[in-house]
Structure formats: structure tokens, C-alpha cells
PDB file of N, CA and C in Angstrom:
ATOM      1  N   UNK A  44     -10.175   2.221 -12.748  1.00  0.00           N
ATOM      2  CA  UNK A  44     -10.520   1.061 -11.954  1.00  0.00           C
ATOM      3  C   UNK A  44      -9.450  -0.009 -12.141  1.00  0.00           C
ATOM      4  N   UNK A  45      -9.275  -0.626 -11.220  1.00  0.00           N
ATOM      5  CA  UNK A  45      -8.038  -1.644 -11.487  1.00  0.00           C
ATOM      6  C   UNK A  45      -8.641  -3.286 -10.315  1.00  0.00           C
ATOM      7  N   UNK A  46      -7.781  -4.003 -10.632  1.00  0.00           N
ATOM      8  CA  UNK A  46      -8.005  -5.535 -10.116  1.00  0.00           C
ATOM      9  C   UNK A  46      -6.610  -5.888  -9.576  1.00  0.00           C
ATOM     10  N   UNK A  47      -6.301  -5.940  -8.413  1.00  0.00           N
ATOM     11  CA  UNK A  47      -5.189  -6.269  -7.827  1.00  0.00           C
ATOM     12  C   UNK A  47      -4.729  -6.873  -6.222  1.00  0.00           C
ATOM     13  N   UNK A  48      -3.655  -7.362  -6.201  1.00  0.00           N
ATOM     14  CA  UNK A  48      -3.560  -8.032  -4.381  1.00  0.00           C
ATOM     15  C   UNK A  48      -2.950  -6.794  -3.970  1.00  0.00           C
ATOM     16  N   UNK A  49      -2.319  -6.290  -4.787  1.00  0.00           N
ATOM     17  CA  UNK A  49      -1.577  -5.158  -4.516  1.00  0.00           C
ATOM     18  C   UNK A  49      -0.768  -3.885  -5.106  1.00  0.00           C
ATOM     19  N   UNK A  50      -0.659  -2.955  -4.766  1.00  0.00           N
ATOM     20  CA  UNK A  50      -1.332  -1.809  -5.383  1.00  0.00           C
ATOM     21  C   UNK A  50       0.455  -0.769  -5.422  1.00  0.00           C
ATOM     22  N   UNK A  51       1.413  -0.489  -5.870  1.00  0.00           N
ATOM     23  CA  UNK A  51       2.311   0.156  -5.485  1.00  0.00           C
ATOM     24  C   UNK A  51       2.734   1.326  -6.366  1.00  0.00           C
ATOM     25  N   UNK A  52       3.552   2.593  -5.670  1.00  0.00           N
ATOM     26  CA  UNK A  52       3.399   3.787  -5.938  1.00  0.00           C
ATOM     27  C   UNK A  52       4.814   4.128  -6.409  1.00  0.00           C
ATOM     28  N   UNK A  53       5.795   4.044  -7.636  1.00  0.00           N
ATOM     29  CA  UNK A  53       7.011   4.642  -7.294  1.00  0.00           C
ATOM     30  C   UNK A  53       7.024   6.401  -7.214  1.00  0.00           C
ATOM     31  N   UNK A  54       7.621   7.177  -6.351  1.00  0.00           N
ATOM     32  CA  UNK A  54       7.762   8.568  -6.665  1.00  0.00           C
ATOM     33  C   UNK A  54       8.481   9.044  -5.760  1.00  0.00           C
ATOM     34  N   UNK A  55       8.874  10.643  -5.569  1.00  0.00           N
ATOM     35  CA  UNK A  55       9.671  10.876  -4.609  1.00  0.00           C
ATOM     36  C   UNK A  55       9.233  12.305  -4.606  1.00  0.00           C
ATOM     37  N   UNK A  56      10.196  12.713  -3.771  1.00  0.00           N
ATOM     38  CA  UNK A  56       9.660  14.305  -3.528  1.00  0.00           C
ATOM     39  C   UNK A  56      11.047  14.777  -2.654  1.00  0.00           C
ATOM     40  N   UNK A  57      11.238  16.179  -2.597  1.00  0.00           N
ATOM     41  CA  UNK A  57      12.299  16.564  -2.094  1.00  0.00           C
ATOM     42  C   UNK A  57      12.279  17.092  -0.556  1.00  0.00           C
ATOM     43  N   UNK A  58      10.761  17.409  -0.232  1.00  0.00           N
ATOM     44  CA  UNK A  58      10.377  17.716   0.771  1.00  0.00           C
ATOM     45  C   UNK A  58       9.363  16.599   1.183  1.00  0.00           C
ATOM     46  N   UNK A  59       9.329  16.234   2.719  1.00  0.00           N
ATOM     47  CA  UNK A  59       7.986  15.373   2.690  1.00  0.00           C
ATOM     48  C   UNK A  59       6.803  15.726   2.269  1.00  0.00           C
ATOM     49  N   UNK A  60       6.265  14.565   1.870  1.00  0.00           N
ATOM     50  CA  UNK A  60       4.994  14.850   1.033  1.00  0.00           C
ATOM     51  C   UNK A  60       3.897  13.873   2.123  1.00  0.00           C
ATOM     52  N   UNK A  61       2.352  14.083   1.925  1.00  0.00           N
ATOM     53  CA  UNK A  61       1.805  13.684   2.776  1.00  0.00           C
ATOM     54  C   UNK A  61       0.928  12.624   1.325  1.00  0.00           C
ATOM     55  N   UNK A  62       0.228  11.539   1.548  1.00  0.00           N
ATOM     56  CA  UNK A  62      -0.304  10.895   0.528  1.00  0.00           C
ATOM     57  C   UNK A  62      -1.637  10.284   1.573  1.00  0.00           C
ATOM     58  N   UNK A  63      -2.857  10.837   0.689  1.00  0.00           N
ATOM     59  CA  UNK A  63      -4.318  10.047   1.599  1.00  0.00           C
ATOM     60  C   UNK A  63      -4.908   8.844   0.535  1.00  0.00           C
ATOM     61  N   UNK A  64      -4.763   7.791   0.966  1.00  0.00           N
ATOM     62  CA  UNK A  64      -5.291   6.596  -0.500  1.00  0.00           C
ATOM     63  C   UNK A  64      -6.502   6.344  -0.028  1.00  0.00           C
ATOM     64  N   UNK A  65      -7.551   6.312  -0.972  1.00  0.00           N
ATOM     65  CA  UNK A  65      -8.814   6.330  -0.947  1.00  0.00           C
ATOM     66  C   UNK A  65      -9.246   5.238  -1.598  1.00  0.00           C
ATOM     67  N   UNK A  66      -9.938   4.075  -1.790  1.00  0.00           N
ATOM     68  CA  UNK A  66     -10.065   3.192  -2.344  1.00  0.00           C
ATOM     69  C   UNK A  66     -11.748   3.062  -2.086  1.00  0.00           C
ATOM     70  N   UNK A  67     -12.571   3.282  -3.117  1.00  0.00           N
ATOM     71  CA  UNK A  67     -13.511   3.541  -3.691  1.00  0.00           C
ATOM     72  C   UNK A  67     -14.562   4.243  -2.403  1.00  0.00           C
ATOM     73  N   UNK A  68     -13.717   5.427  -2.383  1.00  0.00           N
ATOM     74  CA  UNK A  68     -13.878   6.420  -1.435  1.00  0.00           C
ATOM     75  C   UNK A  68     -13.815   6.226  -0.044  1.00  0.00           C
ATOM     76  N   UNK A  69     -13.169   5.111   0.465  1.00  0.00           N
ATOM     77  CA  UNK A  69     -13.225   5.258   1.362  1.00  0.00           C
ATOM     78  C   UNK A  69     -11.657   5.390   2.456  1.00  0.00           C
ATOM     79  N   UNK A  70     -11.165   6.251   3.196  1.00  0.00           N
ATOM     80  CA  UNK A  70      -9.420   6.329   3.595  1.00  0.00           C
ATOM     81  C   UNK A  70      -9.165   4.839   4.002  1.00  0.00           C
ATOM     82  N   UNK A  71      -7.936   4.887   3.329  1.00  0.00           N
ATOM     83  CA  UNK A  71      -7.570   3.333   3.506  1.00  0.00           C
ATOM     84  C   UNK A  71      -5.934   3.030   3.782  1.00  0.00           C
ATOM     85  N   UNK A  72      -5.282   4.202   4.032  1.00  0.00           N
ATOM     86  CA  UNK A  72      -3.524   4.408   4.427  1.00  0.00           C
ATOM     87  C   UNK A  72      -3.806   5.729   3.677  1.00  0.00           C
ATOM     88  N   UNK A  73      -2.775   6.060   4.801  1.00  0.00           N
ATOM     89  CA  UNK A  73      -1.927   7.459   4.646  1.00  0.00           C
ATOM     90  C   UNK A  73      -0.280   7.115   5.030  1.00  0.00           C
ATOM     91  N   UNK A  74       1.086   7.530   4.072  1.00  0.00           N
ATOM     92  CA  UNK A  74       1.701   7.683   3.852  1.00  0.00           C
ATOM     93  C   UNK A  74       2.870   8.666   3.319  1.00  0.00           C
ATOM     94  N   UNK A  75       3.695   9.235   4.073  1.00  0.00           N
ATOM     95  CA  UNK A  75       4.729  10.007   3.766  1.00  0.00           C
ATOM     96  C   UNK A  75       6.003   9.656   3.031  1.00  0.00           C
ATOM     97  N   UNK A  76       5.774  10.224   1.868  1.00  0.00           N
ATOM     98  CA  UNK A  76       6.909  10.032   0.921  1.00  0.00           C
ATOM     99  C   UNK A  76       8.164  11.045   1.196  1.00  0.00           C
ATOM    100  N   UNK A  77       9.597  10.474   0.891  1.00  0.00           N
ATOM    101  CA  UNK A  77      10.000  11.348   1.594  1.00  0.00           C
ATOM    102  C   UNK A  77      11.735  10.952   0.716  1.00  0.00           C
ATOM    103  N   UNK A  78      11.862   9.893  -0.307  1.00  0.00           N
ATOM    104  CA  UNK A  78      12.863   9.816  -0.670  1.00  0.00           C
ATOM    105  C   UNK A  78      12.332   9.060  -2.273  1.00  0.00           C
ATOM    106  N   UNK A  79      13.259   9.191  -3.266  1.00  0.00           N
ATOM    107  CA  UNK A  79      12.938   8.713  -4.036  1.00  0.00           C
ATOM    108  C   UNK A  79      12.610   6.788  -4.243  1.00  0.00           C
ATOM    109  N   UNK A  80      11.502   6.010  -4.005  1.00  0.00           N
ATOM    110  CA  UNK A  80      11.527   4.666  -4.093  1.00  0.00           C
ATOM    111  C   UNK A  80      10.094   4.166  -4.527  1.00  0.00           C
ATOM    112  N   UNK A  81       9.942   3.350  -4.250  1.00  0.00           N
ATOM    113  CA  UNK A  81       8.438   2.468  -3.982  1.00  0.00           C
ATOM    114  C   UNK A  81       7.958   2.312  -2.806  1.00  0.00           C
ATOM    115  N   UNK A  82       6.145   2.901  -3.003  1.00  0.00           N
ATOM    116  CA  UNK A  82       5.676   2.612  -1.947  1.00  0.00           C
ATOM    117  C   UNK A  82       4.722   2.178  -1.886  1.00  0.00           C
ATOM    118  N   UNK A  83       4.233   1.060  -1.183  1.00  0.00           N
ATOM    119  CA  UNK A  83       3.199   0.355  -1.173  1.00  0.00           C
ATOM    120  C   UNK A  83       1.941   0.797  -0.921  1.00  0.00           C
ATOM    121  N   UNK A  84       0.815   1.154  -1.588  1.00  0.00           N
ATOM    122  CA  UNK A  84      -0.193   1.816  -1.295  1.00  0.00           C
ATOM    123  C   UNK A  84      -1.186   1.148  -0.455  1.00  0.00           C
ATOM    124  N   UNK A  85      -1.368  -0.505  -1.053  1.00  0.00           N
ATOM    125  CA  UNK A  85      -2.734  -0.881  -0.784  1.00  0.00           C
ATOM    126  C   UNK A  85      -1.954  -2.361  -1.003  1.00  0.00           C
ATOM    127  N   UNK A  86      -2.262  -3.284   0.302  1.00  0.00           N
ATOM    128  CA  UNK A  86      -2.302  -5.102  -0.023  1.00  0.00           C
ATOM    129  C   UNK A  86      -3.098  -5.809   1.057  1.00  0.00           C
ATOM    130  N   UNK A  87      -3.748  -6.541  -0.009  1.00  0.00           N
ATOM    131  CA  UNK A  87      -4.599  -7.663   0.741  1.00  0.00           C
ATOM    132  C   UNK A  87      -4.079  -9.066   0.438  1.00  0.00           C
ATOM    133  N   UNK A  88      -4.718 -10.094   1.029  1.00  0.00           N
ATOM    134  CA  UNK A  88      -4.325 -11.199   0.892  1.00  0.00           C
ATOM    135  C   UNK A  88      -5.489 -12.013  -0.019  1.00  0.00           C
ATOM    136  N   UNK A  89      -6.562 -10.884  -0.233  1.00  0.00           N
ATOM    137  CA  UNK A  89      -7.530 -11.094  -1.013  1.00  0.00           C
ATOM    138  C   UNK A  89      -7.703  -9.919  -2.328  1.00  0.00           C
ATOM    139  N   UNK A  90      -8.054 -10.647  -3.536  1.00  0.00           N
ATOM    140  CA  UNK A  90      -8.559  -9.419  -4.645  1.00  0.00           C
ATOM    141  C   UNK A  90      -8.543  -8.235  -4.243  1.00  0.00           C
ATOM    142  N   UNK A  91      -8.365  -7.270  -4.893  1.00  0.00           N
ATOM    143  CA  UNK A  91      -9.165  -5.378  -4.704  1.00  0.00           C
ATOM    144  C   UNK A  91      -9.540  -4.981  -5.789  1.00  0.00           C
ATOM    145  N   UNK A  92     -10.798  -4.950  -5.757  1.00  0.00           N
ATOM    146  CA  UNK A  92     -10.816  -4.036  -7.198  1.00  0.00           C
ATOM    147  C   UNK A  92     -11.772  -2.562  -6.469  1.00  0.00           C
ATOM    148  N   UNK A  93     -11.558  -1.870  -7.844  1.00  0.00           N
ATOM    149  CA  UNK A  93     -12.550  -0.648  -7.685  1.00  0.00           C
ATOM    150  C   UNK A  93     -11.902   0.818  -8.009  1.00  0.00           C
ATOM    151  N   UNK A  94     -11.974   1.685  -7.864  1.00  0.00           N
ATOM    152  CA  UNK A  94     -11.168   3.241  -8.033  1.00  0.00           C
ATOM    153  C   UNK A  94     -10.493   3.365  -6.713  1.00  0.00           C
ATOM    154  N   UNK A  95      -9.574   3.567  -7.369  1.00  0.00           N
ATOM    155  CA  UNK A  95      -7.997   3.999  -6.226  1.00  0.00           C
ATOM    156  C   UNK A  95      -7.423   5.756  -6.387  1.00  0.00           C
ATOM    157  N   UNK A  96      -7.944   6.926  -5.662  1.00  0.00           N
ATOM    158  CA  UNK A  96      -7.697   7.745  -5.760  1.00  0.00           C
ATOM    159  C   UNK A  96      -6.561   8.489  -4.590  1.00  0.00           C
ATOM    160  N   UNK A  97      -5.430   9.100  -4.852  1.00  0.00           N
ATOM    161  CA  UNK A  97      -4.447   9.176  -4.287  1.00  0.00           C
ATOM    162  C   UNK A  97      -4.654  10.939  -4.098  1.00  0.00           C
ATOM    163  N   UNK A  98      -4.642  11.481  -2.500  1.00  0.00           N
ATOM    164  CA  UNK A  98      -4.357  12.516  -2.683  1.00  0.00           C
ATOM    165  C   UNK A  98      -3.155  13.222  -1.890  1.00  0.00           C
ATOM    166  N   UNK A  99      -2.789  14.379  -2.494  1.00  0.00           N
ATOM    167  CA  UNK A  99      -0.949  14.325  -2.172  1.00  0.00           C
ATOM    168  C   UNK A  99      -1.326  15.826  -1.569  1.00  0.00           C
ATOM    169  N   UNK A 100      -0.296  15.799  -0.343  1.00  0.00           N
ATOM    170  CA  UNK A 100      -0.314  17.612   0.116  1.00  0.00           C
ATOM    171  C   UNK A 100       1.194  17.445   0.453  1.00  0.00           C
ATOM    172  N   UNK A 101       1.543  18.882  -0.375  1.00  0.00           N
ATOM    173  CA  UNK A 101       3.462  18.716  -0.491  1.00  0.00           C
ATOM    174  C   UNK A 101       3.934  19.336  -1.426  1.00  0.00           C
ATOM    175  N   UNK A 102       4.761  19.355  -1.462  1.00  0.00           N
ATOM    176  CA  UNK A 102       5.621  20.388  -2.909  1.00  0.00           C
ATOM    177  C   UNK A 102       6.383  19.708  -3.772  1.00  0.00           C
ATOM    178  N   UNK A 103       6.679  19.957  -4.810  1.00  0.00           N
ATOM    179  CA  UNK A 103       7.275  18.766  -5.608  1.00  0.00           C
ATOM    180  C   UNK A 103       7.422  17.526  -5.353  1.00  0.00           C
ATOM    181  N   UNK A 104       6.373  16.852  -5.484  1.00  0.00           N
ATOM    182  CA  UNK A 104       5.982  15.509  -5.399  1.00  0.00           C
ATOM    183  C   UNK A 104       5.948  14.906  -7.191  1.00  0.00           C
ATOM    184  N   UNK A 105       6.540  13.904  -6.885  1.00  0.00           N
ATOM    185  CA  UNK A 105       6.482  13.448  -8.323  1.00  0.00           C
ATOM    186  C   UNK A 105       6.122  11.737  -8.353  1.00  0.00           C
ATOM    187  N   UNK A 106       5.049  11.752  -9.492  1.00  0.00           N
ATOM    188  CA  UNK A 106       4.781   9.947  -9.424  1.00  0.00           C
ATOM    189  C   UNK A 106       4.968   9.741 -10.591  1.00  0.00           C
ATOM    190  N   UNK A 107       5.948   8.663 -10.560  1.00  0.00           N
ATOM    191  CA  UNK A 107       6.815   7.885 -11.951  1.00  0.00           C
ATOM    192  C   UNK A 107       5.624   6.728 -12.358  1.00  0.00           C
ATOM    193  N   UNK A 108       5.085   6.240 -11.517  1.00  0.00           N
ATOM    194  CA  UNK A 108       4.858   4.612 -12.288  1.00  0.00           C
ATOM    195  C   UNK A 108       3.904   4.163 -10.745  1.00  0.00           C
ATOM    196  N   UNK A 109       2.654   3.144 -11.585  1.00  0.00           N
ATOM    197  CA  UNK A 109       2.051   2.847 -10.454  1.00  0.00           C
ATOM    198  C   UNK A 109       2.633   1.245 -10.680  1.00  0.00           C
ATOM    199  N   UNK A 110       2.611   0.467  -9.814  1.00  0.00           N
ATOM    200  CA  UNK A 110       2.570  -1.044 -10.370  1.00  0.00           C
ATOM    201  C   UNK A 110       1.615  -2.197  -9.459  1.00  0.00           C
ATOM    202  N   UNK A 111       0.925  -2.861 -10.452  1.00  0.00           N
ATOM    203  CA  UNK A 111      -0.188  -3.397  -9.937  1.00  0.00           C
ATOM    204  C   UNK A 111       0.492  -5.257  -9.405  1.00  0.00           C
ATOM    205  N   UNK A 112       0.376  -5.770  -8.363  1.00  0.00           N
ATOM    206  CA  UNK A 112       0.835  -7.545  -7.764  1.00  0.00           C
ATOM    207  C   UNK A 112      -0.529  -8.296  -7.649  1.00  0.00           C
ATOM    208  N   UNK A 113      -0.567  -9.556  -8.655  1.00  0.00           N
ATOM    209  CA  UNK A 113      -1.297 -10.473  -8.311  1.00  0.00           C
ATOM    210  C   UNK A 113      -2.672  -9.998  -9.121  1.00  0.00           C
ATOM    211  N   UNK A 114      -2.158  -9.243 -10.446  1.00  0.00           N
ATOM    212  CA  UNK A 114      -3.538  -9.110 -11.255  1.00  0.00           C
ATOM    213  C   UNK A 114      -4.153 -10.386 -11.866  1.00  0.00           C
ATOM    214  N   UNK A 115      -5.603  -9.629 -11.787  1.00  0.00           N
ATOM    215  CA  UNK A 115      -6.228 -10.926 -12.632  1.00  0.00           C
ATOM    216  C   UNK A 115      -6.335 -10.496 -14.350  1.00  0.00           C
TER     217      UNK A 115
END
């Protein structure tokens, strides 16, 4: 569970990768990773809290580091 304005993903993959973000179950962005960088999962201009579950369809997909903006 996490508390944040905003929610970001570094990782990369060599082939595109497909990413479904779920935020306390419900689809909330989908995103194709497709080079090694940061990607923004989730931002509001208000709080988020709750379970953030990420699901990936793709082949060597790799996630380095999540990083959380505007925690409380």
C-alpha cells in the first residue's frame, strides 16, 4: 500500500512490453514500455493511496525502482 500524488516506474525491456496498472483493483492506465527509462504510472493532483498492482505481458521486462512524488 503506498500514499502518493504520484506513482513512477523505472524499467525497460528489449521487446515491447505491455503494462495494465490497477489501483486498488480497479484499470487505471495501460502502458508500453519499450526503452530503457521512467514511466509514469499513476498522477493526480490529489492524494492516492491504496494497492497499486502492475501487470506486465512481454519478454524480458525488467523493473529497477518504483519512485513515489508528493508523499505524505
Amino acid at each position: 500500500k503506498f500514499e502518493a500524488i504520484e506513482v513512477n516506474l523505472v524499467a525497460s525491456s528489449p521487446e515491447t512490453a505491455s503494462l495494465k496498472i490497477k489501483l486498488n483493483g480497479r484499470s487505471v492506465n495501460e502502458i508500453e514500455v519499450h526503452e530503457p527509462k521512467m514511466y509514469n504510472l499513476l498522477k493526480s493532483e490529489e492524494l492516492i493511496q491504496g494497492e497499486l498492482k502492475v501487470f506486465v505481458k512481454g519478454k524480458e521486462f525488467k523493473a529497477y525502482a518504483f519512485t513515489f512524488g508528493g508523499c505524505v
